[in-house]
C-alpha cells in the first residue's frame, strides 16, 4: 500500500553478545527479588480487562490520538494503522515511504503532536525521524513525510527507536549503538544516546552539549521512555549477557556502556535504579501509572512493575503476566489507572498463536 498524499541482547532477547564486552562486571546487588506475579486483587497489581484488537503484524510503536484512538506502527509492513479505542476497529492509514525493514530495523516508534504524526524508522543509510500531517479522522490519510532528524546510526541490531514528547514540549528519542559499542561513548555520534530536540529537529534549549541534540550518553539500546508524575525521565535499555536496566535520566550524564553493564559503582557513570537478568526482561516500552514504572519484556515475556518515589525505587519490582501472552513490546498509559499493552510474537523471534499480535486492555490497582 502506498502512502496517500493530499487526502487526508545482542538483540531483542536472543541473548547473543555484540562485539566487545564490559570492562567492569556488575554485581548482583541490584537484581530484583520480587519476580512472581502479584494477586490481581492486591494494591499495586494489574489485570487484563480484555483484548482491544488482534491480528496485528509486527506491531512496534503505539501513540494515542487526542480522542483516545491509537496509531500502531508495523515494523516490517512499514504501515501505520488507526485502532478505535472502543471497538478495536482497524483503519489502515498507509505505508510510510523510505522505510527499509531488516533485522531489528524498520518502522519503529511513533509520537503525535499538533496534527503531526512523528515516526522513527530505519532508512537505506541511517535511522531517522520524520513527521507527517494527519487530519485525525478515521478516513484521513497521512501526508508526505518531512525529515526532522537524520544520521542516527543503523544496524541489523540495536536501532533503538522509541520517541516521545516530554512535559517540556520537546521530542526525545532513544537510540542504539548498532552493535558498534564505541559509539555509545562518542559525543559526536547519535548512536547509543537519548536525544532531545525541538519538534522541528533542532537542539533543544538547555541541552547539555551546545549545538547538539544529545541529552545523555553511554547507552546500549534504548527502547523505553516515560516521565513520572513530577516530570522525571526514565528509560529502559537492553543489556548484553548480564543486566538489563531501568535508568533515571539526567541531562549530560553517562550511563556507562560499554565500560560497565548494570550496577557497578564506578565513578563518572550512573548506576541503574533497577536491573534484571536478560532472560527475565529484555525490555522495550515503559509507561508510568499509579506510582510505578511499567516495563514490557520481550525475552522475559512479562510485564514488570517498578514502584518509584521521587528519584528512587520504593520497593522491589514485581512481575505480572509471566509467559501468559508471549513477548511484550509496548506499554502505554491510558489514564485513570489503565494501560495499553502490545504483544510481539510476529517479530520473527516469537511463536505466533491464534490472534497474534494483540493490544490488551489493562487495569492497574
Tab-separated table of C-alpha atoms in Angstrom:
chain	number	residue	atom	x	y	z
A	1	UNK	CA	0.000	0.000	0.000
A	2	UNK	CA	1.409	3.403	-0.911
A	3	UNK	CA	1.227	6.456	1.298
A	4	UNK	CA	-1.538	8.725	0.036
A	5	UNK	CA	-0.650	12.401	-0.113
A	6	UNK	CA	-3.082	15.297	-0.006
A	7	UNK	CA	-6.099	13.284	1.156
A	8	UNK	CA	-6.082	13.487	4.253
A	9	UNK	CA	20.958	-8.803	23.517
A	10	UNK	CA	22.974	-8.719	21.030
A	11	UNK	CA	19.430	-8.147	20.032
A	12	UNK	CA	15.956	-8.034	21.473
A	13	UNK	CA	16.092	-11.021	23.726
A	14	UNK	CA	18.133	-13.617	21.877
A	15	UNK	CA	20.928	-13.437	24.442
A	16	UNK	CA	23.605	-13.010	21.787
A	17	UNK	CA	26.638	-10.923	22.609
A	18	UNK	CA	27.586	-7.963	20.491
A	19	UNK	CA	31.192	-7.058	19.666
A	20	UNK	CA	33.083	-6.025	22.774
A	21	UNK	CA	32.171	-6.706	26.368
A	22	UNK	CA	32.029	-4.589	29.515
A	23	UNK	CA	35.381	-3.997	31.159
A	24	UNK	CA	33.777	-3.949	34.612
A	25	UNK	CA	31.492	-6.711	35.839
A	26	UNK	CA	28.359	-5.570	37.619
A	27	UNK	CA	27.484	-7.008	40.993
A	28	UNK	CA	24.250	-8.888	41.638
A	29	UNK	CA	23.182	-6.433	44.330
A	30	UNK	CA	20.688	-4.666	42.110
A	31	UNK	CA	18.787	-7.770	40.977
A	32	UNK	CA	15.057	-7.585	41.697
A	33	UNK	CA	13.752	-10.008	44.288
A	34	UNK	CA	10.033	-9.701	43.566
A	35	UNK	CA	9.776	-11.867	40.473
A	36	UNK	CA	6.403	-13.521	40.942
A	37	UNK	CA	3.036	-12.320	39.726
A	38	UNK	CA	1.026	-10.406	42.271
A	39	UNK	CA	-2.616	-11.041	43.090
A	40	UNK	CA	-4.960	-9.214	40.681
A	41	UNK	CA	-6.951	-8.032	43.696
A	42	UNK	CA	-3.988	-6.591	45.568
A	43	UNK	CA	-2.877	-2.970	45.520
A	44	UNK	CA	-0.010	-2.420	43.111
A	45	UNK	CA	-1.134	-5.072	40.679
A	46	UNK	CA	-2.560	-5.285	37.190
A	47	UNK	CA	-5.161	-7.362	35.398
A	48	UNK	CA	-6.045	-7.906	31.764
A	49	UNK	CA	-9.521	-6.451	31.248
A	50	UNK	CA	-9.785	-7.603	27.631
A	51	UNK	CA	-8.332	-7.565	24.139
A	52	UNK	CA	-8.816	-4.377	22.140
A	53	UNK	CA	-7.750	-5.794	18.776
A	54	UNK	CA	-5.742	-8.630	17.291
A	55	UNK	CA	-4.113	-9.937	14.104
A	56	UNK	CA	-1.558	-7.123	14.020
A	57	UNK	CA	1.653	-7.720	12.072
A	58	UNK	CA	4.950	-6.886	13.833
A	59	UNK	CA	3.488	-4.014	15.921
A	60	UNK	CA	6.138	-1.720	17.392
A	61	UNK	CA	5.327	1.933	18.116
A	62	UNK	CA	1.963	2.960	19.568
A	63	UNK	CA	0.754	6.532	20.052
A	64	UNK	CA	-2.538	7.911	21.318
A	65	UNK	CA	-4.520	10.468	19.320
A	66	UNK	CA	-6.278	13.330	21.135
A	67	UNK	CA	-9.583	11.437	21.024
A	68	UNK	CA	-8.004	8.348	22.589
A	69	UNK	CA	-7.760	6.185	19.487
A	70	UNK	CA	-4.403	4.552	18.836
A	71	UNK	CA	-1.927	4.651	15.986
A	72	UNK	CA	0.136	1.469	15.610
A	73	UNK	CA	3.285	1.070	13.501
A	74	UNK	CA	4.060	-2.220	11.794
A	75	UNK	CA	7.836	-2.621	11.844
A	76	UNK	CA	8.058	-4.980	8.886
A	77	UNK	CA	4.997	-3.953	6.842
A	78	UNK	CA	6.022	-0.254	7.044
A	79	UNK	CA	2.414	0.772	7.661
A	80	UNK	CA	0.530	2.794	10.257
A	81	UNK	CA	-2.935	1.670	11.369
A	82	UNK	CA	-5.523	3.536	13.378
A	83	UNK	CA	-7.258	1.447	16.053
A	84	UNK	CA	-10.572	2.570	17.559
A	85	UNK	CA	-10.072	2.620	21.342
A	86	UNK	CA	-13.649	1.451	21.966
A	87	UNK	CA	-14.353	-1.110	19.259
A	88	UNK	CA	-10.844	-2.147	18.172
A	89	UNK	CA	-11.729	-1.477	14.541
A	90	UNK	CA	-8.604	-1.098	12.394
A	91	UNK	CA	-8.254	1.542	9.676
A	92	UNK	CA	-5.079	1.458	7.534
A	93	UNK	CA	-3.587	4.936	7.087
A	94	UNK	CA	-0.925	3.995	4.542
A	95	UNK	CA	2.673	2.989	4.113
A	96	UNK	CA	5.491	5.271	5.237
A	97	UNK	CA	7.882	5.778	2.302
A	98	UNK	CA	11.599	5.239	2.750
A	99	UNK	CA	11.382	2.534	5.427
A	100	UNK	CA	13.832	-0.348	4.914
A	101	UNK	CA	12.986	-3.221	7.293
A	102	UNK	CA	15.647	-5.726	8.267
A	103	UNK	CA	16.700	-7.426	11.492
A	104	UNK	CA	15.547	-5.159	14.319
A	105	UNK	CA	15.102	-2.214	11.962
A	106	UNK	CA	12.005	-0.938	10.202
A	107	UNK	CA	9.129	1.325	11.170
A	108	UNK	CA	9.607	1.774	14.917
A	109	UNK	CA	8.441	4.479	17.338
A	110	UNK	CA	5.501	6.861	16.903
A	111	UNK	CA	4.503	10.135	18.562
A	112	UNK	CA	1.675	12.607	17.915
A	113	UNK	CA	1.662	16.377	18.330
A	114	UNK	CA	-0.203	19.355	16.817
A	115	UNK	CA	-1.699	17.499	13.865
A	116	UNK	CA	1.557	15.712	13.044
A	117	UNK	CA	2.481	12.043	13.321
A	118	UNK	CA	6.188	11.564	14.096
A	119	UNK	CA	7.849	8.285	13.135
A	120	UNK	CA	11.308	6.852	13.846
A	121	UNK	CA	12.422	4.393	11.189
A	122	UNK	CA	15.311	2.615	9.531
A	123	UNK	CA	16.052	4.007	6.077
A	124	UNK	CA	18.560	2.888	3.447
A	125	UNK	CA	21.517	4.660	5.044
A	126	UNK	CA	20.508	5.529	8.612
A	127	UNK	CA	17.809	5.700	11.235
A	128	UNK	CA	15.792	8.897	11.079
A	129	UNK	CA	12.754	10.725	12.402
A	130	UNK	CA	10.117	12.185	10.095
A	131	UNK	CA	6.777	13.870	10.635
A	132	UNK	CA	3.619	13.633	8.550
A	133	UNK	CA	0.456	15.742	8.680
A	134	UNK	CA	-2.659	13.846	9.690
A	135	UNK	CA	-6.159	15.273	9.963
A	136	UNK	CA	-7.099	12.847	12.685
A	137	UNK	CA	-10.285	11.430	11.201
A	138	UNK	CA	-10.822	7.713	10.661
A	139	UNK	CA	-10.998	8.265	6.891
A	140	UNK	CA	-7.977	10.557	6.661
A	141	UNK	CA	-4.594	9.577	5.294
A	142	UNK	CA	-1.073	10.551	6.225
A	143	UNK	CA	0.554	13.392	4.327
A	144	UNK	CA	4.029	13.419	2.798
A	145	UNK	CA	6.884	12.956	5.311
A	146	UNK	CA	9.253	15.761	6.286
A	147	UNK	CA	12.635	14.779	7.749
A	148	UNK	CA	13.045	16.015	11.334
A	149	UNK	CA	16.388	14.343	12.130
A	150	UNK	CA	18.634	12.022	10.131
A	151	UNK	CA	22.048	10.445	10.619
A	152	UNK	CA	21.238	8.121	13.534
A	153	UNK	CA	23.433	5.014	13.048
A	154	UNK	CA	21.589	1.926	11.793
A	155	UNK	CA	22.404	-1.754	12.009
A	156	UNK	CA	20.905	-5.207	11.954
A	157	UNK	CA	20.587	-4.861	15.736
A	158	UNK	CA	20.448	-2.027	18.296
A	159	UNK	CA	18.477	0.584	16.374
A	160	UNK	CA	16.730	1.991	19.454
A	161	UNK	CA	13.566	3.542	18.099
A	162	UNK	CA	11.360	4.901	20.863
A	163	UNK	CA	10.237	8.531	20.526
A	164	UNK	CA	8.022	10.604	22.824
A	165	UNK	CA	7.221	14.199	23.629
A	166	UNK	CA	8.188	15.238	27.135
A	167	UNK	CA	6.344	17.558	29.527
A	168	UNK	CA	8.607	20.351	28.243
A	169	UNK	CA	7.194	20.001	24.715
A	170	UNK	CA	10.492	18.689	23.353
A	171	UNK	CA	10.859	15.485	21.325
A	172	UNK	CA	13.008	12.739	22.879
A	173	UNK	CA	14.432	9.692	21.088
A	174	UNK	CA	16.173	6.564	22.353
A	175	UNK	CA	18.866	5.248	20.023
A	176	UNK	CA	21.132	2.195	19.866
A	177	UNK	CA	24.802	1.747	19.009
A	178	UNK	CA	24.075	-0.751	16.167
A	179	UNK	CA	26.435	-3.262	17.806
A	180	UNK	CA	29.411	-0.891	17.441
A	181	UNK	CA	29.935	-0.349	21.148
A	182	UNK	CA	32.281	2.629	20.923
A	183	UNK	CA	29.535	4.834	19.506
A	184	UNK	CA	27.827	4.985	22.899
A	185	UNK	CA	30.758	6.898	24.436
A	186	UNK	CA	31.369	9.158	21.438
A	187	UNK	CA	29.760	12.590	21.986
A	188	UNK	CA	29.809	13.197	18.241
A	189	UNK	CA	27.699	10.147	17.403
A	190	UNK	CA	23.916	9.957	17.704
A	191	UNK	CA	24.170	6.214	18.457
A	192	UNK	CA	23.773	4.854	21.984
A	193	UNK	CA	22.158	8.058	23.221
A	194	UNK	CA	18.985	9.700	24.377
A	195	UNK	CA	18.330	12.701	22.146
A	196	UNK	CA	16.320	15.843	22.930
A	197	UNK	CA	15.194	18.194	20.182
A	198	UNK	CA	12.567	20.733	19.213
A	199	UNK	CA	9.589	19.458	17.200
A	200	UNK	CA	11.475	20.685	14.105
A	201	UNK	CA	14.574	18.633	14.982
A	202	UNK	CA	16.890	21.369	16.270
A	203	UNK	CA	18.895	21.007	19.500
A	204	UNK	CA	16.517	21.810	22.350
A	205	UNK	CA	17.176	24.857	24.533
A	206	UNK	CA	19.123	23.884	27.641
A	207	UNK	CA	20.685	20.743	26.184
A	208	UNK	CA	23.927	19.808	27.995
A	209	UNK	CA	26.154	19.853	24.893
A	210	UNK	CA	25.993	23.139	22.942
A	211	UNK	CA	24.644	22.749	19.422
A	212	UNK	CA	23.879	19.047	19.910
A	213	UNK	CA	20.664	17.038	20.262
A	214	UNK	CA	22.483	14.597	22.603
A	215	UNK	CA	20.886	14.601	26.066
A	216	UNK	CA	22.575	11.581	27.698
A	217	UNK	CA	25.158	9.031	26.560
A	218	UNK	CA	26.612	5.621	27.360
A	219	UNK	CA	23.506	3.647	26.361
A	220	UNK	CA	23.428	0.296	24.577
A	221	UNK	CA	19.926	0.169	23.081
A	222	UNK	CA	17.179	2.395	24.488
A	223	UNK	CA	13.614	1.374	23.635
A	224	UNK	CA	11.676	2.682	26.633
A	225	UNK	CA	10.996	6.316	27.568
A	226	UNK	CA	8.496	7.633	30.141
A	227	UNK	CA	8.024	10.541	32.540
A	228	UNK	CA	6.711	10.192	36.074
A	229	UNK	CA	4.187	12.484	37.723
A	230	UNK	CA	6.902	15.003	38.635
A	231	UNK	CA	8.372	15.147	35.132
A	232	UNK	CA	11.411	12.916	35.692
A	233	UNK	CA	12.567	10.960	32.652
A	234	UNK	CA	13.013	7.188	32.947
A	235	UNK	CA	14.481	4.894	30.296
A	236	UNK	CA	14.808	1.152	29.798
A	237	UNK	CA	17.605	-0.447	27.806
A	238	UNK	CA	18.917	-3.842	26.821
A	239	UNK	CA	21.995	-5.255	28.471
A	240	UNK	CA	24.362	-7.652	26.759
A	241	UNK	CA	24.561	-11.012	28.527
A	242	UNK	CA	24.050	-9.994	32.145
A	243	UNK	CA	21.926	-6.977	33.112
A	244	UNK	CA	19.031	-5.122	31.526
A	245	UNK	CA	18.446	-1.704	33.068
A	246	UNK	CA	15.922	0.888	34.172
A	247	UNK	CA	17.616	4.283	34.462
A	248	UNK	CA	16.647	7.691	35.773
A	249	UNK	CA	17.874	10.051	33.056
A	250	UNK	CA	19.584	13.356	33.794
A	251	UNK	CA	20.973	15.828	31.287
A	252	UNK	CA	24.579	15.233	30.307
A	253	UNK	CA	25.037	12.090	32.403
A	254	UNK	CA	26.916	8.994	31.207
A	255	UNK	CA	25.251	5.612	31.759
A	256	UNK	CA	28.359	3.554	31.222
A	257	UNK	CA	28.010	1.312	28.193
A	258	UNK	CA	30.271	-0.381	27.099
A	259	UNK	CA	32.548	0.260	30.083
A	260	UNK	CA	30.026	-1.111	32.573
A	261	UNK	CA	26.784	-3.083	32.494
A	262	UNK	CA	24.356	-2.892	35.391
A	263	UNK	CA	25.207	-1.676	38.907
A	264	UNK	CA	28.988	-1.225	39.022
A	265	UNK	CA	29.642	1.684	41.425
A	266	UNK	CA	32.173	3.252	39.079
A	267	UNK	CA	32.866	6.972	39.268
A	268	UNK	CA	31.613	9.079	36.362
A	269	UNK	CA	28.933	6.518	35.380
A	270	UNK	CA	25.318	6.464	36.586
A	271	UNK	CA	24.085	3.155	38.008
A	272	UNK	CA	20.618	1.887	37.084
A	273	UNK	CA	17.727	2.193	39.524
A	274	UNK	CA	16.819	-1.432	38.807
A	275	UNK	CA	18.374	-4.262	36.825
A	276	UNK	CA	17.312	-7.695	35.589
A	277	UNK	CA	18.884	-10.797	34.155
A	278	UNK	CA	18.367	-10.679	30.407
A	279	UNK	CA	16.177	-13.792	30.375
A	280	UNK	CA	13.777	-12.052	32.780
A	281	UNK	CA	13.362	-8.845	30.830
A	282	UNK	CA	14.918	-7.689	27.529
A	283	UNK	CA	12.845	-4.536	27.959
A	284	UNK	CA	11.228	-2.467	25.257
A	285	UNK	CA	8.455	0.023	26.098
A	286	UNK	CA	7.761	1.572	29.501
A	287	UNK	CA	4.975	3.733	30.930
A	288	UNK	CA	4.244	5.481	34.231
A	289	UNK	CA	0.975	4.876	36.063
A	290	UNK	CA	-0.209	4.739	39.672
A	291	UNK	CA	3.171	5.414	41.263
A	292	UNK	CA	5.146	2.903	39.241
A	293	UNK	CA	7.038	2.364	36.021
A	294	UNK	CA	5.536	-0.482	33.965
A	295	UNK	CA	8.047	-2.222	31.693
A	296	UNK	CA	7.290	-4.655	28.869
A	297	UNK	CA	9.659	-7.617	28.489
A	298	UNK	CA	10.416	-9.376	25.225
A	299	UNK	CA	12.578	-12.366	26.048
A	300	UNK	CA	11.229	-12.277	29.620
A	301	UNK	CA	7.612	-12.470	28.381
A	302	UNK	CA	6.312	-10.499	31.351
A	303	UNK	CA	5.248	-7.045	32.481
A	304	UNK	CA	7.340	-5.544	35.276
A	305	UNK	CA	6.057	-3.076	37.865
A	306	UNK	CA	8.784	-0.944	39.448
A	307	UNK	CA	7.425	1.283	42.251
A	308	UNK	CA	9.147	4.659	42.421
A	309	UNK	CA	9.089	7.570	44.833
A	310	UNK	CA	10.839	10.704	43.728
A	311	UNK	CA	14.120	9.761	42.102
A	312	UNK	CA	14.364	6.370	43.802
A	313	UNK	CA	12.866	2.913	43.649
A	314	UNK	CA	10.427	2.491	46.552
A	315	UNK	CA	10.120	-1.286	46.543
A	316	UNK	CA	11.059	-4.496	44.785
A	317	UNK	CA	9.982	-4.945	41.158
A	318	UNK	CA	7.057	-7.314	40.607
A	319	UNK	CA	6.418	-9.418	37.507
A	320	UNK	CA	2.966	-9.930	36.011
A	321	UNK	CA	1.534	-11.914	33.076
A	322	UNK	CA	4.577	-14.189	33.139
A	323	UNK	CA	4.625	-16.238	29.921
A	324	UNK	CA	0.869	-15.726	29.510
A	325	UNK	CA	0.905	-13.638	26.323
A	326	UNK	CA	4.401	-14.217	24.947
A	327	UNK	CA	6.774	-11.397	24.062
A	328	UNK	CA	5.613	-7.935	25.150
A	329	UNK	CA	6.714	-4.858	23.199
A	330	UNK	CA	4.970	-1.591	24.047
A	331	UNK	CA	3.093	-0.339	27.096
A	332	UNK	CA	1.235	2.973	27.006
A	333	UNK	CA	-0.543	4.840	29.808
A	334	UNK	CA	-4.213	5.473	29.020
A	335	UNK	CA	-5.180	7.469	32.135
A	336	UNK	CA	-7.487	6.535	35.031
A	337	UNK	CA	-5.342	3.585	36.043
A	338	UNK	CA	-5.390	1.957	32.613
A	339	UNK	CA	-2.653	0.747	30.271
A	340	UNK	CA	-2.450	-0.483	26.700
A	341	UNK	CA	-0.046	-3.374	26.116
A	342	UNK	CA	1.040	-4.868	22.785
A	343	UNK	CA	2.357	-8.361	22.251
A	344	UNK	CA	5.287	-9.040	19.888
A	345	UNK	CA	5.042	-12.627	18.706
A	346	UNK	CA	5.213	-11.810	14.972
A	347	UNK	CA	8.591	-10.054	15.192
A	348	UNK	CA	10.429	-13.195	13.857
A	349	UNK	CA	11.559	-14.149	17.390
A	350	UNK	CA	8.248	-15.277	18.811
A	351	UNK	CA	5.907	-18.201	18.277
A	352	UNK	CA	2.697	-16.664	16.933
A	353	UNK	CA	-0.578	-18.174	18.044
A	354	UNK	CA	-4.178	-17.504	17.155
A	355	UNK	CA	-4.889	-13.760	17.078
A	356	UNK	CA	-1.280	-12.616	17.390
A	357	UNK	CA	-0.351	-9.893	17.673
A	358	UNK	CA	-2.749	-8.198	20.086
A	359	UNK	CA	-3.365	-4.981	22.000
A	360	UNK	CA	-4.503	-5.764	25.547
A	361	UNK	CA	-6.520	-3.546	27.900
A	362	UNK	CA	-5.013	-3.484	31.383
A	363	UNK	CA	-6.365	-2.137	34.653
A	364	UNK	CA	-3.906	-1.085	37.356
A	365	UNK	CA	-4.750	-1.311	41.050
